[in-house]
Amino acid sequence: MSMNLFRLFSRPRSAPAARERLQVLLAHERAAAGGDADLLGKLRDEILRAISKHMQIDDDKVSVRMERGPQVSTLAVDIEIPFDAGKKAA
Amino acid sequence: MGKVIVVTSGKGGVGKTTSSAALGAALAQGGDKVVVVDFDVGLRNLDLVMGAERRVVYDLVNVIQGEAKLTQALIRDKRVETLYLLPASQTRDKDNLTAEGVAAVIGALKANFDWVICDSPAGIERGATLAMRHADIAIVVTNPEVSSVRDSDRIIGLLDSKTLKAENGERMEKHLLLTRYDPLRAERGDMLKVDDVLEILSIPLLGIIPESMDVLRASNIGSPVTLADQGSAPAIAYFDAIRRLKGEQLPVTVPGEKRGFFGKFFGRKAA
């Protein structure tokens, strides 16, 4: 029991983390639901479309990562562009 | 070829998502390659419980509709490198799940992972039946409480009739995971006894997860409880459950029943 009590008091509270995670998540989800489609998702789709105009994208060579933050979100699109990519599209 | 597990219950709020995350993480912590798939299209939560909610790029519906490759939709856990999540869609509805699409996704996952854990939505409709469709093993999550036991019984009936295994005349391997077990209420005699639930549902017991603050804390911080606090009672119960799942003969201890002489004496008197 004393062991349990020690564990209980020695750990940081988890509720603030829950609150912060929910705030960030819901802010992004509400924006997406209000017709103002998820900006990050929109950028992702448009970037991929723009690139596919100039070369054939091999889906397996594309990696997209996103991280939605409270102030700043990040979008990382990694695409392997083969040397002769331009010729293929032409 | 990996094994496909469905974590199901019929009733909502009994601990399917918590258990999917904890069992998946526990298996991956042991070195197995695991993917946990959220089938709750429209109301996803597995991403939140696993702490990946900010990193969802594509989802199960995108893959089924051909808008993204499976590899692009999989999210690798930041803590355990053999643990992956395939999130459900939040904006579309469950009608976007097609039987053929789900079959293709599960087939591809089976070829690449040791374990494919399907976190079923509550209810007995499309999402739930598709989640169980390709399962080799079913884990029926049940609370020691009348409505949960009744719904589990209904789900067991579906597992024995609506799955591919059942349709092929094979036997579906089913396990009972008793969750939110409260030793204090059991002691007072106000909770269905483990033996009673086992007798009513008559499927083997995989484990008993005690009701615990550790589970709440783990979901608050977005971590499966087996990662958040490996030494906690629920984490130990989940680790034991996967040992049984892998075939180990490990006796199940009922939380709170390891009492000393006085505890036993007074416990009997109270009951």
Coordinates of C-alpha atoms in Angstrom, one line a residue:
Chain A
M1 CA 0.0 0.0 0.0
S2 CA 2.8 2.4 1.0
M3 CA 4.4 1.4 -2.3
N4 CA 1.2 2.4 -4.2
L5 CA 1.0 5.7 -2.4
F6 CA 4.6 6.5 -3.2
R7 CA 3.9 5.8 -6.9
L8 CA 0.8 7.9 -6.8
F9 CA 2.5 11.0 -5.5
S10 CA 5.8 10.6 -7.3
R11 CA 4.2 10.8 -10.8
P12 CA 3.2 14.0 -12.6
R13 CA -0.5 14.5 -13.1
S14 CA -1.8 13.2 -16.4
A15 CA -4.9 15.3 -16.7
P16 CA -3.1 18.5 -18.0
A17 CA -1.6 16.3 -20.8
A18 CA -5.0 15.0 -21.7
R19 CA -6.4 18.5 -21.8
E20 CA -3.6 19.8 -24.0
R21 CA -3.8 16.9 -26.4
L22 CA -7.5 17.2 -26.8
Q23 CA -7.3 21.0 -27.4
V24 CA -4.9 20.6 -30.2
L25 CA -6.7 17.7 -31.8
L26 CA -10.1 19.2 -31.6
A27 CA -9.0 22.6 -33.0
H28 CA -7.7 20.8 -36.1
E29 CA -10.8 18.5 -36.4
R30 CA -13.2 21.4 -36.0
A31 CA -11.4 23.4 -38.7
A32 CA -11.7 20.4 -41.0
A33 CA -15.4 19.9 -40.2
G34 CA -16.3 23.5 -40.8
G35 CA -15.8 23.1 -44.6
D36 CA -12.4 24.8 -44.1
A37 CA -10.8 21.5 -45.1
D38 CA -7.8 20.4 -43.2
L39 CA -5.1 22.7 -44.6
L40 CA -2.4 20.2 -44.1
G41 CA -4.4 17.6 -46.0
K42 CA -5.1 20.0 -48.8
L43 CA -1.5 21.0 -49.1
R44 CA -0.5 17.3 -49.2
D45 CA -2.9 16.6 -52.1
E46 CA -2.0 19.7 -54.1
I47 CA 1.8 19.1 -53.7
L48 CA 1.4 15.5 -54.9
R49 CA -0.8 16.7 -57.8
A50 CA 1.7 19.4 -58.9
I51 CA 4.6 16.9 -58.9
S52 CA 2.6 14.3 -60.8
K53 CA 2.2 16.8 -63.6
H54 CA 6.0 16.7 -64.2
M55 CA 6.8 13.1 -63.5
Q56 CA 5.1 9.7 -62.9
I57 CA 5.1 9.3 -59.1
D58 CA 5.8 5.8 -57.9
D59 CA 3.6 5.6 -54.8
D60 CA 6.1 3.4 -53.1
K61 CA 8.7 6.1 -53.3
V62 CA 6.6 8.7 -51.7
S63 CA 6.5 9.3 -48.0
V64 CA 4.3 11.9 -46.4
R65 CA 4.6 12.8 -42.7
M66 CA 2.5 15.3 -40.8
E67 CA 2.5 16.6 -37.3
R68 CA -0.2 18.8 -36.1
G69 CA 1.0 21.1 -33.3
P70 CA -0.7 23.8 -31.2
Q71 CA 1.0 26.7 -32.9
V72 CA 2.8 25.1 -35.8
S73 CA 2.1 22.0 -37.9
T74 CA 4.7 20.4 -40.1
L75 CA 4.3 18.6 -43.4
A76 CA 7.1 16.6 -44.9
V77 CA 6.8 15.1 -48.4
D78 CA 9.7 12.9 -49.4
I79 CA 9.8 11.8 -53.0
E80 CA 12.5 9.8 -54.8
I81 CA 13.0 11.4 -58.2
P82 CA 14.7 9.1 -60.6
F83 CA 17.3 10.6 -63.0
D84 CA 15.1 10.0 -66.0
A85 CA 11.8 11.0 -64.4
G86 CA 11.3 14.0 -66.7
K87 CA 11.6 11.9 -69.9
K88 CA 8.9 9.4 -68.7
A89 CA 6.3 12.1 -68.2
A90 CA 7.0 13.6 -71.6
Chain B
M1 CA 1.8 -15.4 -42.3
G2 CA 0.7 -13.4 -39.4
K3 CA -2.3 -14.1 -37.1
V4 CA -5.3 -11.9 -37.3
I5 CA -7.0 -11.0 -33.9
V6 CA -10.3 -9.2 -33.5
V7 CA -10.9 -7.4 -30.2
T8 CA -14.6 -7.1 -29.9
S9 CA -17.4 -6.9 -27.4
G10 CA -20.7 -5.7 -28.8
K11 CA -21.1 -3.2 -26.0
G12 CA -19.3 0.2 -26.0
G13 CA -17.0 1.5 -23.3
V14 CA -15.8 -1.9 -22.0
G15 CA -12.2 -1.4 -23.0
K16 CA -11.8 -2.7 -26.6
T17 CA -9.5 0.2 -27.7
T18 CA -7.5 0.3 -24.5
S19 CA -7.0 -3.5 -24.7
S20 CA -6.2 -3.4 -28.4
A21 CA -3.4 -0.8 -27.7
A22 CA -2.1 -2.6 -24.7
L23 CA -2.1 -6.1 -26.2
G24 CA -0.5 -4.8 -29.4
A25 CA 2.2 -2.9 -27.6
A26 CA 2.9 -5.8 -25.3
L27 CA 3.4 -8.1 -28.3
A28 CA 5.6 -5.5 -30.0
Q29 CA 7.6 -5.0 -26.8
G30 CA 8.5 -8.7 -27.0
G31 CA 9.9 -8.1 -30.4
D32 CA 7.0 -9.2 -32.6
K33 CA 5.9 -7.1 -35.5
V34 CA 2.4 -5.8 -34.8
V35 CA -0.1 -3.6 -36.5
V36 CA -3.3 -2.4 -34.7
V37 CA -6.1 -1.5 -37.1
D38 CA -8.9 0.9 -36.0
F39 CA -12.2 -0.2 -37.6
D40 CA -14.3 2.5 -35.9
V41 CA -14.8 4.6 -39.0
G42 CA -16.2 8.0 -38.2
L43 CA -15.4 7.8 -34.5
R44 CA -11.7 6.8 -34.4
N45 CA -10.0 6.8 -31.0
L46 CA -7.2 4.3 -31.2
D47 CA -4.9 7.0 -32.6
L48 CA -5.6 9.1 -29.5
V49 CA -5.1 6.2 -27.0
M50 CA -1.8 5.3 -28.8
G51 CA -0.6 9.0 -28.8
A52 CA -0.4 9.2 -32.6
E53 CA -3.4 11.6 -33.2
R54 CA -1.3 14.4 -34.5
R55 CA 0.5 12.2 -37.0
V56 CA -2.4 10.8 -39.0
V57 CA -1.7 11.3 -42.7
Y58 CA -3.9 8.8 -44.4
D59 CA -6.4 6.2 -43.1
L60 CA -8.0 2.8 -43.7
V61 CA -10.7 4.3 -46.0
N62 CA -8.0 6.2 -48.1
V63 CA -6.3 2.8 -48.6
I64 CA -9.5 1.0 -49.5
Q65 CA -10.5 3.7 -51.9
G66 CA -7.1 3.6 -53.6
E67 CA -6.2 7.2 -52.5
A68 CA -3.1 6.1 -50.6
K69 CA -0.8 3.1 -50.4
L70 CA -1.0 0.9 -47.3
T71 CA 2.6 1.8 -46.4
Q72 CA 1.8 5.5 -46.5
A73 CA -1.1 5.1 -44.1
L74 CA 0.7 3.0 -41.5
I75 CA 2.0 5.1 -38.6
R76 CA 5.0 3.7 -36.8
D77 CA 5.0 4.1 -33.0
K78 CA 7.7 6.4 -31.7
R79 CA 8.5 4.3 -28.7
V80 CA 8.4 0.7 -30.0
E81 CA 9.7 0.3 -33.5
T82 CA 7.9 -2.9 -34.3
L83 CA 4.5 -1.4 -33.4
Y84 CA 2.3 0.2 -36.1
L85 CA -1.1 1.8 -36.3
L86 CA -3.5 1.9 -39.2
P87 CA -6.0 4.6 -38.2
A88 CA -9.7 4.8 -39.2
S89 CA -11.2 7.7 -41.0
Q90 CA -12.7 10.4 -38.9
T91 CA -14.6 12.3 -41.7
R92 CA -16.2 9.5 -43.7
D93 CA -18.7 6.9 -42.6
K94 CA -18.6 3.1 -42.3
D95 CA -20.3 2.6 -45.7
N96 CA -16.9 3.3 -47.2
L97 CA -15.6 0.0 -45.8
T98 CA -16.1 -2.6 -48.5
A99 CA -15.8 -6.3 -48.0
E100 CA -13.3 -6.6 -50.8
G101 CA -11.3 -3.6 -49.7
V102 CA -11.0 -4.9 -46.1
A103 CA -10.0 -8.4 -47.4
A104 CA -7.2 -6.9 -49.5
V105 CA -5.9 -4.7 -46.6
I106 CA -5.9 -7.6 -44.1
G107 CA -4.3 -9.9 -46.6
A108 CA -1.4 -7.4 -47.2
L109 CA -1.0 -6.8 -43.5
K110 CA -0.9 -10.6 -42.7
A111 CA 1.9 -11.0 -45.1
N112 CA 4.0 -8.3 -43.4
F113 CA 3.2 -8.5 -39.7
D114 CA 3.3 -11.3 -37.0
W115 CA 0.0 -9.9 -35.6
V116 CA -2.8 -7.9 -37.1
I117 CA -5.0 -6.7 -34.3
C118 CA -8.5 -5.4 -35.4
D119 CA -10.0 -3.0 -32.9
S120 CA -13.8 -3.4 -33.5
P121 CA -16.3 -0.7 -33.1
A122 CA -19.2 -1.3 -30.7
G123 CA -22.4 -2.6 -32.0
I124 CA -23.1 -5.5 -34.4
E125 CA -23.2 -3.6 -37.7
R126 CA -21.0 -3.3 -40.7
G127 CA -17.8 -2.0 -38.9
A128 CA -18.0 -4.7 -36.3
T129 CA -18.8 -7.6 -38.7
L130 CA -16.0 -6.5 -41.1
A131 CA -13.5 -6.2 -38.2
M132 CA -14.2 -9.8 -37.2
R133 CA -14.6 -11.2 -40.7
H134 CA -10.9 -12.3 -41.3
A135 CA -10.0 -13.1 -37.7
D136 CA -8.1 -16.3 -36.7
I137 CA -8.6 -15.5 -33.1
A138 CA -11.2 -13.4 -31.3
I139 CA -10.7 -11.7 -28.0
V140 CA -14.1 -10.9 -26.4
V141 CA -13.7 -8.0 -24.0
T142 CA -16.3 -8.1 -21.2
N143 CA -17.0 -6.3 -18.0
P144 CA -18.4 -8.2 -15.0
E145 CA -21.8 -6.6 -15.5
V146 CA -25.1 -7.9 -16.9
S147 CA -25.4 -5.9 -20.1
S148 CA -21.8 -6.5 -21.1
V149 CA -22.1 -10.2 -20.6
R150 CA -25.3 -10.3 -22.6
D151 CA -23.7 -8.4 -25.5
S152 CA -20.7 -10.6 -25.4
D153 CA -22.9 -13.6 -25.8
R154 CA -24.4 -12.1 -28.8
I155 CA -21.0 -11.3 -30.3
I156 CA -19.9 -14.9 -29.7
G157 CA -22.8 -16.0 -31.7
L158 CA -21.8 -13.8 -34.6
L159 CA -18.2 -15.0 -34.4
D160 CA -19.5 -18.5 -34.8
S161 CA -21.6 -17.7 -37.8
K162 CA -20.6 -14.5 -39.7
T163 CA -16.8 -14.9 -40.0
L164 CA -14.9 -16.6 -42.8
K165 CA -13.7 -19.3 -40.4
A166 CA -17.3 -20.1 -39.4
E167 CA -18.5 -20.1 -43.0
N168 CA -15.7 -22.5 -43.9
G169 CA -16.8 -24.8 -41.2
E170 CA -13.7 -24.1 -39.0
R171 CA -13.7 -23.4 -35.3
M172 CA -13.0 -19.8 -34.3
E173 CA -10.6 -19.6 -31.4
K174 CA -12.2 -17.3 -28.8
H175 CA -10.8 -15.9 -25.6
L176 CA -12.5 -13.9 -22.8
L177 CA -10.7 -10.8 -21.5
L178 CA -12.4 -9.6 -18.4
T179 CA -11.8 -5.9 -17.9
R180 CA -12.6 -3.2 -15.4
Y181 CA -12.6 -5.8 -12.7
D182 CA -12.9 -4.1 -9.3
P183 CA -11.6 -6.2 -6.4
L184 CA -13.4 -4.1 -3.8
R185 CA -16.8 -4.5 -5.4
A186 CA -16.1 -8.2 -5.9
E187 CA -15.2 -8.5 -2.2
R188 CA -18.5 -6.9 -1.3
G189 CA -20.3 -9.4 -3.5
D190 CA -21.7 -6.7 -5.7
M191 CA -20.0 -7.8 -8.9
L192 CA -20.5 -10.9 -11.1
K193 CA -18.0 -13.5 -10.1
V194 CA -15.3 -14.5 -12.6
D195 CA -16.6 -18.1 -12.5
D196 CA -20.1 -17.0 -13.2
V197 CA -19.1 -15.0 -16.3
L198 CA -17.0 -18.0 -17.5
E199 CA -19.8 -20.4 -17.0
I200 CA -22.3 -18.2 -18.8
L201 CA -20.1 -17.5 -21.8
S202 CA -18.1 -20.7 -21.7
I203 CA -15.0 -19.6 -23.5
P204 CA -11.5 -19.8 -22.0
L205 CA -10.2 -16.9 -19.9
L206 CA -7.3 -14.9 -21.4
G207 CA -6.9 -12.6 -18.4
I208 CA -8.5 -10.3 -15.9
I209 CA -7.6 -6.6 -16.1
P210 CA -8.2 -4.7 -12.8
E211 CA -10.0 -1.4 -12.9
S212 CA -7.2 1.0 -12.4
M213 CA -6.1 4.6 -12.3
D214 CA -3.0 3.5 -14.3
V215 CA -5.3 2.8 -17.4
L216 CA -6.8 6.3 -17.2
R217 CA -3.4 7.9 -16.8
A218 CA -2.1 5.9 -19.8
S219 CA -4.8 7.1 -22.1
N220 CA -4.4 10.7 -20.8
I221 CA -0.8 10.7 -21.9
G222 CA -1.5 8.7 -25.1
S223 CA 0.4 5.6 -24.2
P224 CA -0.6 2.0 -24.1
V225 CA -0.6 1.0 -20.4
T226 CA 2.1 -1.6 -21.0
L227 CA 4.4 1.2 -22.1
A228 CA 3.3 3.9 -19.7
D229 CA 3.9 1.9 -16.6
Q230 CA 5.2 -1.6 -17.2
G231 CA 5.1 -2.5 -13.5
S232 CA 1.5 -1.5 -12.9
A233 CA -1.2 -4.2 -12.2
P234 CA -3.1 -3.7 -15.5
A235 CA 0.2 -3.8 -17.5
I236 CA 1.2 -7.1 -15.8
A237 CA -2.2 -8.5 -16.5
Y238 CA -1.9 -7.6 -20.2
F239 CA 1.7 -9.1 -20.4
D240 CA 0.3 -12.3 -18.8
A241 CA -2.6 -12.3 -21.3
I242 CA -0.2 -12.3 -24.3
R243 CA 1.8 -15.2 -22.8
R244 CA -1.5 -17.2 -22.7
L245 CA -2.4 -16.0 -26.2
K246 CA 0.9 -17.5 -27.3
G247 CA 0.0 -20.8 -25.7
E248 CA 1.7 -20.7 -22.4
Q249 CA -0.1 -22.4 -19.5
L250 CA -0.2 -19.6 -16.9
P251 CA -2.8 -19.7 -14.1
V252 CA -5.0 -16.6 -13.9
T253 CA -5.0 -14.8 -10.6
V254 CA -8.2 -13.0 -9.6
P255 CA -7.2 -9.5 -8.5
G256 CA -7.6 -9.0 -4.8
E257 CA -7.8 -12.7 -4.0
K258 CA -4.2 -13.1 -2.8
R259 CA -5.2 -12.2 0.7
G260 CA -3.3 -13.2 3.9
F261 CA -4.8 -15.2 6.7
F262 CA -6.8 -12.3 8.2
G263 CA -8.0 -11.0 4.9
K264 CA -9.3 -14.5 4.0
F265 CA -10.9 -14.8 7.4
F266 CA -12.7 -11.5 7.2
G267 CA -13.4 -11.9 3.5
R268 CA -15.3 -15.1 4.1
K269 CA -17.3 -13.6 6.9
A270 CA -18.3 -10.7 4.7
A271 CA -19.4 -12.9 1.8

